């Protein structure tokens, strides 16, 4: 027996087995692993180079054969990890069955790297390809960045602009394009992707479909748009373009209230200071009130139009941000300063040369009207007499805060602050006055993806997470300071990152409290 072992040891010394990188050894623990009987001596080096080249090809997003990368992982992971062995290795390192965790993977990688420095355990997968991709980082979306600045492995704004200028799409954008351009949109897939944010260039179509305004069947959309926009044009003729003497007293009062509220709508957003846009908002709100007499017009509905209008207008320009309103002041040719002054004043002459002609605004206006109708259909009791829907949501918020942060709830009660005093506006305007327009648009991506309960049930959890973020700060304030703070929350610097954290916290709350007995049973 001893002689046999010594003979085997001598054989292994003379024919050393090639050592695979650590992430390959872990990724090969699946039905697609390589044959354990590795070639020896003369062919070992060639096979090792073959495996390395296969890895580089599988993990490269610019590979000429996309299907080849998927063949390196099980079919069930092909959609989630389309970038091959490297992405599958990242999934493997997170497995609960591996006790040694990231340290083992990082140690293996360092042993097979030319660099001796130890990489930080920051949740990213660092892969060394000395010949082609030196010290490269692969993030969760399959995007690559050079590893010189490891503190931020996600693509920067400059990276995104450069990639956009070259016409390249990110992995997320590719998924959206595949769903949106399908002959029949899979609503389940669209909601799943949209929950984490919708790319700007696909947002307009996604919102129209998620709201039920456009059908999922692409062949029916053109006819639907023509019919709906023509119907809205008829409504303008029937309800708005008439003499005031024909209107009843109630209709005159409604129109007066609309004309008063429109100039107050998003006054800090340049787009809604434009006179042409204000005329559109007046018609939308007044016609909606005339066709929904049960609730008619209520203050707060005017705020709900603003995200719809900004998104649908930007949809004509590949998702470019139009909130500053400058695009409405541009003409197809060069615009002199005198012409710009006329446009800012709402001059209606020579409109055929505008970059945003009246025909385009008419289409945006009609789409906003129908999507507002779809949106309010699910929360219409928020705007009926006494607004019972808003009161119900405020009561739910108070009960939720009492359960999750009793100290904050007790402090507000002891200071004499009622939830109705500050949360009524949160529910009535859906936080549109607390966040910037860009943040609200990101928030609505998730609300629409939530389905029917997004603007009511899930909104309560968002408000609870929002309030509890300031719990420690609130509990140090006196009444006067506290009352002013609750009316004007410090969110001026909030961006999409803060909104996504807020949405994540709200999702956790919904999973913790949503299924409990008698939760929010009011």
Coordinates of C-alpha atoms in Angstrom, one line a residue:
X1 CA 0.0 0.0 0.0
X2 CA 2.8 2.4 0.9
X3 CA 4.6 1.7 -2.4
X4 CA 1.4 2.4 -4.3
X5 CA 0.9 5.7 -2.6
X6 CA 4.5 6.7 -3.3
X7 CA 4.2 5.7 -6.9
X8 CA 1.0 7.8 -7.3
X9 CA 2.7 10.8 -5.6
X10 CA 5.7 10.6 -8.0
X11 CA 3.3 10.4 -10.9
X12 CA 1.4 13.6 -9.8
X13 CA 4.7 15.4 -9.3
X14 CA 5.8 14.6 -12.8
X15 CA 2.4 15.4 -14.3
X16 CA 1.0 18.4 -12.3
X17 CA -2.7 19.2 -12.8
X18 CA -3.5 22.8 -14.0
X19 CA -5.0 25.0 -11.3
X20 CA -8.2 26.8 -12.3
X21 CA -9.1 30.2 -10.9
X22 CA -11.2 30.1 -7.8
X23 CA -14.3 31.6 -9.4
X24 CA -14.2 28.9 -12.1
X25 CA -13.8 26.1 -9.6
X26 CA -16.9 27.4 -7.8
X27 CA -18.9 28.0 -10.9
X28 CA -18.2 24.5 -12.2
X29 CA -20.0 22.9 -9.4
X30 CA -23.1 22.5 -11.6
X31 CA -24.3 20.0 -14.2
X32 CA -22.1 21.7 -16.8
X33 CA -18.8 21.2 -14.9
X34 CA -15.7 20.1 -16.9
X35 CA -14.5 16.5 -16.8
X36 CA -12.4 16.0 -13.7
X37 CA -9.9 13.9 -15.6
X38 CA -7.7 16.8 -16.8
X39 CA -5.1 16.2 -19.4
X40 CA -1.5 16.0 -18.1
X41 CA 1.9 17.3 -19.0
X42 CA 2.0 18.4 -22.6
X43 CA -1.7 19.3 -23.1
X44 CA -2.3 20.9 -19.7
X45 CA -1.1 24.3 -20.6
X46 CA -3.2 24.4 -23.8
X47 CA -6.3 23.4 -22.0
X48 CA -5.8 26.0 -19.3
X49 CA -5.4 28.7 -21.9
X50 CA -8.6 27.3 -23.6
X51 CA -10.6 27.6 -20.4
X52 CA -9.3 31.1 -19.7
X53 CA -10.2 32.3 -23.2
X54 CA -13.7 30.7 -22.8
X55 CA -14.2 32.6 -19.6
X56 CA -13.2 35.9 -21.1
X57 CA -15.5 35.3 -24.1
X58 CA -18.4 34.3 -21.9
X59 CA -18.1 37.3 -19.6
X60 CA -17.5 39.9 -22.3
X61 CA -20.7 41.9 -23.0
X62 CA -19.3 42.7 -26.5
X63 CA -19.1 39.0 -27.5
X64 CA -20.2 38.4 -31.0
X65 CA -22.2 35.4 -30.0
X66 CA -24.5 36.2 -27.1
X67 CA -26.0 32.7 -27.0
X68 CA -22.5 31.3 -26.2
X69 CA -22.5 33.0 -22.8
X70 CA -25.8 31.5 -21.8
X71 CA -24.5 28.0 -22.6
X72 CA -22.0 28.3 -19.7
X73 CA -24.7 28.3 -17.1
X74 CA -27.8 26.2 -16.4
X75 CA -30.8 27.2 -18.5
X76 CA -32.7 28.3 -15.4
X77 CA -30.1 31.0 -14.8
X78 CA -29.7 32.1 -18.4
X79 CA -32.1 35.0 -18.1
X80 CA -30.9 36.3 -14.7
X81 CA -27.2 35.8 -15.4
X82 CA -26.8 36.3 -19.2
X83 CA -23.1 37.1 -18.9
X84 CA -21.9 33.5 -18.4
X85 CA -19.6 31.9 -15.9
X86 CA -18.4 35.1 -14.3
X87 CA -21.9 36.2 -13.3
X88 CA -22.8 32.7 -12.2
X89 CA -19.7 32.7 -10.0
X90 CA -21.1 35.9 -8.4
X91 CA -24.3 34.1 -7.6
X92 CA -22.4 31.0 -6.3
X93 CA -20.4 33.1 -3.8
X94 CA -23.7 34.3 -2.2
X95 CA -25.0 30.7 -1.6
X96 CA -26.0 29.9 1.9
X97 CA -24.3 26.6 1.6
X98 CA -20.9 28.1 1.4
X99 CA -19.7 28.9 4.9
X100 CA -16.4 30.5 4.0
X101 CA -18.2 33.2 1.9
X102 CA -16.4 35.9 0.0
X103 CA -13.0 35.4 1.7
X104 CA -12.5 32.1 -0.1
X105 CA -13.3 33.5 -3.5
X106 CA -11.2 36.6 -3.0
X107 CA -8.2 34.5 -1.8
X108 CA -8.5 32.2 -4.8
X109 CA -8.6 35.2 -7.1
X110 CA -5.6 36.8 -5.5
X111 CA -3.6 33.6 -5.8
X112 CA -4.3 33.6 -9.6
X113 CA -3.7 37.3 -10.1
X114 CA -0.5 39.2 -11.0
X115 CA -1.3 41.8 -8.3
X116 CA -0.5 41.0 -4.7
X117 CA -2.8 43.5 -3.1
X118 CA -5.9 42.2 -1.3
X119 CA -9.2 43.4 -2.6
X120 CA -11.8 44.7 -0.2
X121 CA -14.9 42.7 0.6
X122 CA -17.4 45.2 -0.7
X123 CA -19.9 42.9 -2.4
X124 CA -18.4 43.2 -5.9
X125 CA -16.7 40.5 -7.9
X126 CA -13.2 41.5 -8.9
X127 CA -11.8 39.5 -11.8
X128 CA -8.2 39.7 -13.1
X129 CA -7.6 39.2 -16.8
X130 CA -4.0 40.5 -17.2
X131 CA -4.0 40.2 -21.0
X132 CA -7.3 41.9 -21.8
X133 CA -9.2 43.3 -18.8
X134 CA -6.7 44.4 -16.1
X135 CA -8.3 44.6 -12.7
X136 CA -11.8 44.7 -14.0
X137 CA -15.0 45.0 -12.0
X138 CA -18.3 43.4 -13.1
X139 CA -21.4 44.9 -11.4
X140 CA -24.9 43.3 -11.1
X141 CA -26.0 44.6 -14.5
X142 CA -23.1 43.1 -16.3
X143 CA -21.4 46.5 -16.8
X144 CA -17.6 46.6 -16.7
X145 CA -15.4 49.3 -15.3
X146 CA -11.7 49.5 -14.7
X147 CA -10.8 48.9 -11.1
X148 CA -8.7 51.9 -10.4
X149 CA -11.6 53.5 -8.4
X150 CA -13.2 50.7 -6.5
X151 CA -15.2 52.9 -4.2
X152 CA -17.8 53.3 -7.0
X153 CA -18.2 50.2 -9.2
X154 CA -21.4 51.4 -10.9
X155 CA -21.1 53.3 -14.2
X156 CA -20.9 57.1 -13.7
X157 CA -23.0 59.6 -15.4
X158 CA -20.2 60.2 -17.9
X159 CA -20.1 56.5 -18.6
X160 CA -23.8 56.4 -19.3
X161 CA -23.7 59.4 -21.6
X162 CA -20.7 58.0 -23.5
X163 CA -22.5 54.6 -23.9
X164 CA -25.8 56.4 -24.9
X165 CA -23.9 58.5 -27.5
X166 CA -22.5 55.3 -29.0
X167 CA -26.0 53.7 -29.2
X168 CA -25.2 50.9 -26.7
X169 CA -27.8 49.8 -24.3
X170 CA -27.3 48.6 -20.7
X171 CA -28.5 45.2 -19.7
X172 CA -31.6 46.7 -18.0
X173 CA -32.4 48.8 -21.1
X174 CA -32.1 45.7 -23.2
X175 CA -34.6 43.8 -21.0
X176 CA -37.0 46.7 -21.2
X177 CA -36.7 47.0 -25.0
X178 CA -37.4 43.3 -25.3
X179 CA -40.5 43.5 -23.2
X180 CA -41.9 46.8 -24.7
X181 CA -41.2 45.9 -28.3
X182 CA -42.8 42.5 -28.0
X183 CA -46.0 42.0 -30.2
X184 CA -47.9 41.4 -26.9
X185 CA -46.4 43.0 -23.8
X186 CA -46.2 40.6 -20.9
X187 CA -47.6 42.8 -18.1
X188 CA -46.2 40.6 -15.4
X189 CA -42.7 41.0 -16.8
X190 CA -43.2 44.8 -17.3
X191 CA -44.3 45.2 -13.7
X192 CA -41.3 43.2 -12.4
X193 CA -38.9 45.3 -14.4
X194 CA -40.6 48.6 -13.7
X195 CA -40.6 48.2 -9.9
X196 CA -36.9 49.0 -9.8
X197 CA -37.3 52.0 -12.1
X198 CA -38.1 52.4 -15.8
X199 CA -35.5 53.8 -18.3
X200 CA -36.5 57.2 -19.4
X201 CA -36.8 56.4 -23.1
X202 CA -39.4 53.6 -22.3
X203 CA -41.2 55.3 -19.5
X204 CA -44.0 57.0 -21.6
X205 CA -45.1 53.8 -23.3
X206 CA -44.7 51.8 -20.1
X207 CA -46.9 54.1 -18.1
X208 CA -49.6 54.1 -20.8
X209 CA -49.7 50.3 -20.8
X210 CA -49.5 49.9 -17.0
X211 CA -52.4 52.4 -16.5
X212 CA -54.5 50.4 -19.0
X213 CA -54.7 53.3 -21.5
X214 CA -52.8 51.4 -24.2
X215 CA -53.6 47.7 -24.9
X216 CA -50.8 45.1 -24.5
X217 CA -51.3 44.1 -28.1
X218 CA -49.1 46.3 -30.2
X219 CA -51.3 45.9 -33.3
X220 CA -54.2 47.6 -31.6
X221 CA -52.4 50.6 -30.2
X222 CA -52.5 53.0 -33.2
X223 CA -56.3 52.6 -33.5
X224 CA -56.7 53.1 -29.8
X225 CA -54.7 56.3 -29.8
X226 CA -56.6 57.7 -32.7
X227 CA -59.9 56.9 -31.2
X228 CA -59.1 58.2 -27.7
X229 CA -57.5 61.4 -28.9
X230 CA -60.4 62.1 -31.2
X231 CA -62.9 61.5 -28.4
X232 CA -61.0 63.9 -26.2
X233 CA -61.0 66.5 -29.0
X234 CA -64.8 66.2 -29.1
X235 CA -65.0 66.6 -25.3
X236 CA -63.1 69.9 -25.7
X237 CA -65.7 71.2 -28.2
X238 CA -68.5 70.0 -26.0
X239 CA -67.4 71.2 -22.6
X240 CA -64.7 73.8 -22.9
X241 CA -65.0 75.8 -26.1
X242 CA -68.4 77.1 -25.3
X243 CA -69.8 80.5 -24.2
X244 CA -69.7 81.1 -20.4
X245 CA -73.4 82.1 -20.6
X246 CA -74.3 78.5 -21.5
X247 CA -72.5 77.1 -18.4
X248 CA -74.4 76.5 -15.2
X249 CA -73.4 78.2 -12.0
X250 CA -71.7 75.1 -10.7
X251 CA -69.8 74.7 -14.0
X252 CA -68.7 78.4 -13.8
X253 CA -67.5 77.9 -10.2
X254 CA -65.6 74.8 -11.2
X255 CA -63.9 76.6 -14.1
X256 CA -63.0 79.5 -11.8
X257 CA -61.4 77.2 -9.3
X258 CA -59.4 75.4 -12.1
X259 CA -58.2 78.8 -13.5
X260 CA -57.1 79.8 -10.0
X261 CA -55.2 76.5 -9.2
X262 CA -53.4 76.0 -12.5
X263 CA -50.9 78.9 -12.1
X264 CA -50.2 77.5 -8.6
X265 CA -49.4 74.0 -10.0
X266 CA -45.7 73.1 -9.6
X267 CA -44.6 76.8 -9.8
X268 CA -40.9 75.8 -9.3
X269 CA -40.9 73.7 -12.4
X270 CA -40.3 75.7 -15.6
X271 CA -42.4 73.4 -17.8
X272 CA -45.6 74.4 -15.9
X273 CA -44.9 78.1 -16.1
X274 CA -45.3 78.0 -19.8
X275 CA -48.7 79.4 -21.0
X276 CA -49.3 76.8 -23.6
X277 CA -48.9 74.0 -21.0
X278 CA -51.2 75.9 -18.6
X279 CA -53.9 76.0 -21.2
X280 CA -53.6 72.2 -21.6
X281 CA -53.9 71.7 -17.8
X282 CA -57.0 73.9 -17.7
X283 CA -58.8 71.8 -20.3
X284 CA -57.7 68.5 -18.8
X285 CA -58.9 69.4 -15.3
X286 CA -62.1 71.1 -16.3
X287 CA -63.2 68.3 -18.7
X288 CA -62.4 65.7 -16.1
X289 CA -64.6 67.5 -13.6
X290 CA -67.5 67.8 -16.1
X291 CA -67.4 64.1 -16.9
X292 CA -67.1 63.0 -13.3
X293 CA -69.7 65.0 -11.4
X294 CA -69.6 62.7 -8.4
X295 CA -66.3 64.2 -7.3
X296 CA -66.0 67.1 -9.7
X297 CA -62.7 69.1 -9.3
X298 CA -60.9 69.0 -6.0
X299 CA -57.6 70.7 -5.1
X300 CA -54.8 68.2 -5.4
X301 CA -56.0 66.7 -8.6
X302 CA -54.0 69.4 -10.5
X303 CA -50.8 68.1 -9.0
X304 CA -51.4 64.6 -10.2
X305 CA -51.3 65.7 -13.9
X306 CA -47.8 67.1 -13.7
X307 CA -45.8 63.7 -13.7
X308 CA -48.0 62.5 -16.5
X309 CA -47.5 65.6 -18.7
X310 CA -43.7 65.7 -18.1
X311 CA -43.3 62.0 -18.9
X312 CA -45.5 61.9 -22.0
X313 CA -43.9 65.0 -23.5
X314 CA -40.4 63.6 -22.9
X315 CA -41.5 60.5 -24.7
X316 CA -41.5 62.4 -27.9
X317 CA -37.8 63.2 -27.4
X318 CA -36.5 59.8 -26.4
X319 CA -36.9 60.4 -22.6
X320 CA -34.9 63.7 -22.5
X321 CA -35.8 65.7 -19.3
X322 CA -38.1 68.5 -20.3
X323 CA -39.0 69.7 -16.9
X324 CA -37.2 73.0 -17.3
X325 CA -39.6 73.9 -20.2
X326 CA -36.8 75.2 -22.4
X327 CA -37.8 72.8 -25.2
X328 CA -41.1 74.6 -25.5
X329 CA -39.2 77.8 -26.3
X330 CA -37.1 76.3 -29.2
X331 CA -37.9 76.5 -32.9
X332 CA -36.9 74.2 -35.6
X333 CA -34.4 76.8 -36.9
X334 CA -32.4 79.4 -35.1
X335 CA -34.4 81.4 -32.6
X336 CA -33.7 85.1 -32.0
X337 CA -34.0 86.7 -28.6
X338 CA -37.0 88.6 -29.7
X339 CA -38.8 85.5 -30.8
X340 CA -37.9 83.8 -27.5
X341 CA -39.5 86.7 -25.6
X342 CA -42.7 86.3 -27.6
X343 CA -42.7 82.5 -26.9
X344 CA -42.3 83.0 -23.2
X345 CA -45.2 85.3 -23.2
X346 CA -47.4 82.7 -24.9
X347 CA -47.4 84.2 -28.4
X348 CA -49.4 81.9 -30.7
X349 CA -48.1 83.2 -34.0
X350 CA -45.9 81.1 -36.3
X351 CA -46.4 78.0 -34.2
X352 CA -45.7 75.7 -37.1
X353 CA -42.0 76.3 -36.6
X354 CA -41.9 75.4 -32.9
X355 CA -40.0 72.3 -31.9
X356 CA -43.1 71.3 -29.9
X357 CA -46.0 72.1 -32.2
X358 CA -49.6 72.3 -31.1
X359 CA -50.3 68.9 -32.6
X360 CA -47.8 67.3 -30.3
X361 CA -49.1 69.1 -27.3
X362 CA -52.6 68.1 -28.2
X363 CA -51.6 64.4 -28.2
X364 CA -49.8 64.8 -24.9
X365 CA -52.9 66.5 -23.4
X366 CA -55.2 63.8 -24.6
X367 CA -53.0 61.1 -23.2
X368 CA -52.7 62.9 -19.9
X369 CA -56.5 63.2 -19.6
X370 CA -57.1 59.5 -20.2
X371 CA -54.3 58.3 -18.0
X372 CA -55.5 60.7 -15.2
X373 CA -58.9 59.1 -15.6
X374 CA -57.4 55.6 -15.2
X375 CA -55.4 56.7 -12.2
X376 CA -58.2 58.4 -10.3
X377 CA -60.6 55.5 -11.0
X378 CA -58.7 53.5 -8.4
X379 CA -58.7 56.3 -5.8
X380 CA -61.8 58.3 -6.7
X381 CA -63.2 58.2 -3.1
X382 CA -60.2 60.3 -2.2
X383 CA -61.9 63.3 -3.9
X384 CA -65.5 62.7 -3.3
X385 CA -67.4 64.6 -0.5
X386 CA -65.5 64.6 2.8
X387 CA -62.7 62.7 1.0
X388 CA -63.2 59.4 2.9
X389 CA -60.3 57.7 1.1
X390 CA -57.8 60.2 2.3
X391 CA -59.0 60.0 5.8
X392 CA -58.8 56.2 5.7
X393 CA -55.2 56.4 4.5
X394 CA -54.2 58.9 7.2
X395 CA -55.7 56.6 9.9
X396 CA -53.8 53.6 8.4
X397 CA -50.6 55.6 8.5
X398 CA -51.1 56.5 12.2
X399 CA -51.8 52.9 13.1
X400 CA -48.7 51.7 11.2
X401 CA -46.4 54.3 12.9
X402 CA -47.8 53.4 16.3
X403 CA -46.8 49.8 15.7
X404 CA -43.4 50.3 14.1
X405 CA -42.1 53.4 16.1
X406 CA -44.1 53.8 19.3
X407 CA -41.7 56.4 20.7
X408 CA -42.3 58.7 17.7
X409 CA -46.0 58.1 17.9
X410 CA -46.1 59.0 21.6
X411 CA -44.0 62.1 21.1
X412 CA -46.3 63.5 18.4
X413 CA -49.3 62.8 20.6
X414 CA -47.7 64.5 23.6
X415 CA -46.8 67.5 21.6
X416 CA -50.3 67.8 20.3
X417 CA -49.5 67.1 16.7
X418 CA -52.3 65.2 14.9
X419 CA -51.5 63.1 11.9
X420 CA -54.3 64.7 9.9
X421 CA -52.5 68.0 10.2
X422 CA -49.5 67.0 8.1
X423 CA -50.4 63.6 6.5
X424 CA -53.6 64.8 4.8
X425 CA -51.4 66.6 2.2
X426 CA -49.3 63.5 1.7
X427 CA -52.3 61.4 0.8
X428 CA -54.2 64.1 -1.1
X429 CA -51.3 65.0 -3.4
X430 CA -49.4 61.7 -3.2
X431 CA -46.2 63.4 -1.9
X432 CA -46.0 65.5 -5.0
X433 CA -45.3 68.6 -2.8
X434 CA -42.7 66.9 -0.7
X435 CA -40.4 65.7 -3.5
X436 CA -39.0 67.1 -6.7
X437 CA -40.7 66.1 -10.0
X438 CA -37.9 63.7 -10.9
X439 CA -38.2 61.9 -7.6
X440 CA -42.0 61.7 -8.0
X441 CA -41.6 60.2 -11.4
X442 CA -39.3 57.5 -10.0
X443 CA -41.8 56.9 -7.2
X444 CA -44.6 56.4 -9.7
X445 CA -42.6 53.8 -11.6
X446 CA -42.9 51.6 -8.6
X447 CA -46.5 52.6 -7.8
X448 CA -47.7 51.7 -11.3
X449 CA -45.7 48.4 -11.1
X450 CA -47.4 47.5 -7.9
X451 CA -50.7 47.3 -9.6
X452 CA -54.1 48.4 -8.3
X453 CA -52.9 49.1 -4.8
X454 CA -49.8 51.1 -5.6
X455 CA -51.4 54.6 -5.1
X456 CA -53.2 53.6 -1.9
X457 CA -52.0 50.6 0.0
X458 CA -48.3 50.8 -0.9
X459 CA -48.3 54.6 -0.6
X460 CA -49.2 54.3 3.1
X461 CA -46.0 52.2 3.7
X462 CA -44.0 54.8 1.7
X463 CA -45.3 57.6 3.9
X464 CA -44.6 55.6 7.1
X465 CA -41.0 54.9 6.0
X466 CA -40.7 58.6 5.1
X467 CA -41.8 59.8 8.4
X468 CA -39.8 57.3 10.4
X469 CA -36.6 58.4 8.6
X470 CA -36.8 61.7 10.6
X471 CA -37.8 60.0 13.9
X472 CA -34.7 60.9 15.9
X473 CA -34.7 64.5 14.6
X474 CA -38.4 65.1 15.2
X475 CA -38.2 63.9 18.8
X476 CA -35.8 66.8 19.7
X477 CA -38.1 69.6 18.4
X478 CA -40.5 71.9 20.3
X479 CA -44.1 72.4 19.0
X480 CA -43.5 75.5 16.8
X481 CA -40.4 74.0 15.1
X482 CA -42.0 70.6 14.8
X483 CA -45.1 71.9 13.2
X484 CA -43.1 73.8 10.6
X485 CA -40.8 70.9 10.0
X486 CA -43.8 68.5 9.3
X487 CA -45.2 71.0 6.8
X488 CA -41.9 71.4 4.9
X489 CA -39.8 68.2 5.1
X490 CA -36.1 68.7 4.1
X491 CA -36.1 66.8 0.8
X492 CA -34.6 69.4 -1.5
X493 CA -31.5 67.4 -2.1
X494 CA -33.2 64.0 -2.6
X495 CA -32.5 62.1 -5.8
X496 CA -33.4 58.7 -7.2
X497 CA -31.0 57.0 -4.7
X498 CA -32.9 58.3 -1.7
X499 CA -36.2 57.4 -3.3
X500 CA -35.1 53.9 -3.9
X501 CA -34.0 53.5 -0.3
X502 CA -37.4 54.7 0.8
X503 CA -39.1 52.3 -1.5
X504 CA -37.0 49.4 -0.2
X505 CA -38.0 50.3 3.4
X506 CA -41.6 50.5 2.4
X507 CA -41.4 47.1 0.8
X508 CA -40.0 45.6 4.0
X509 CA -42.8 47.2 6.0
X510 CA -45.4 45.8 3.6
X511 CA -44.0 42.3 4.0
X512 CA -43.8 42.6 7.8
X513 CA -47.2 44.1 8.4
X514 CA -49.3 43.4 5.3
X515 CA -50.1 39.9 6.2
X516 CA -50.6 40.3 10.0
X517 CA -54.0 39.8 11.5
X518 CA -56.1 42.9 11.8
X519 CA -53.4 45.0 10.3
X520 CA -54.7 48.4 9.2
X521 CA -58.2 47.1 9.7
X522 CA -59.9 50.5 9.9

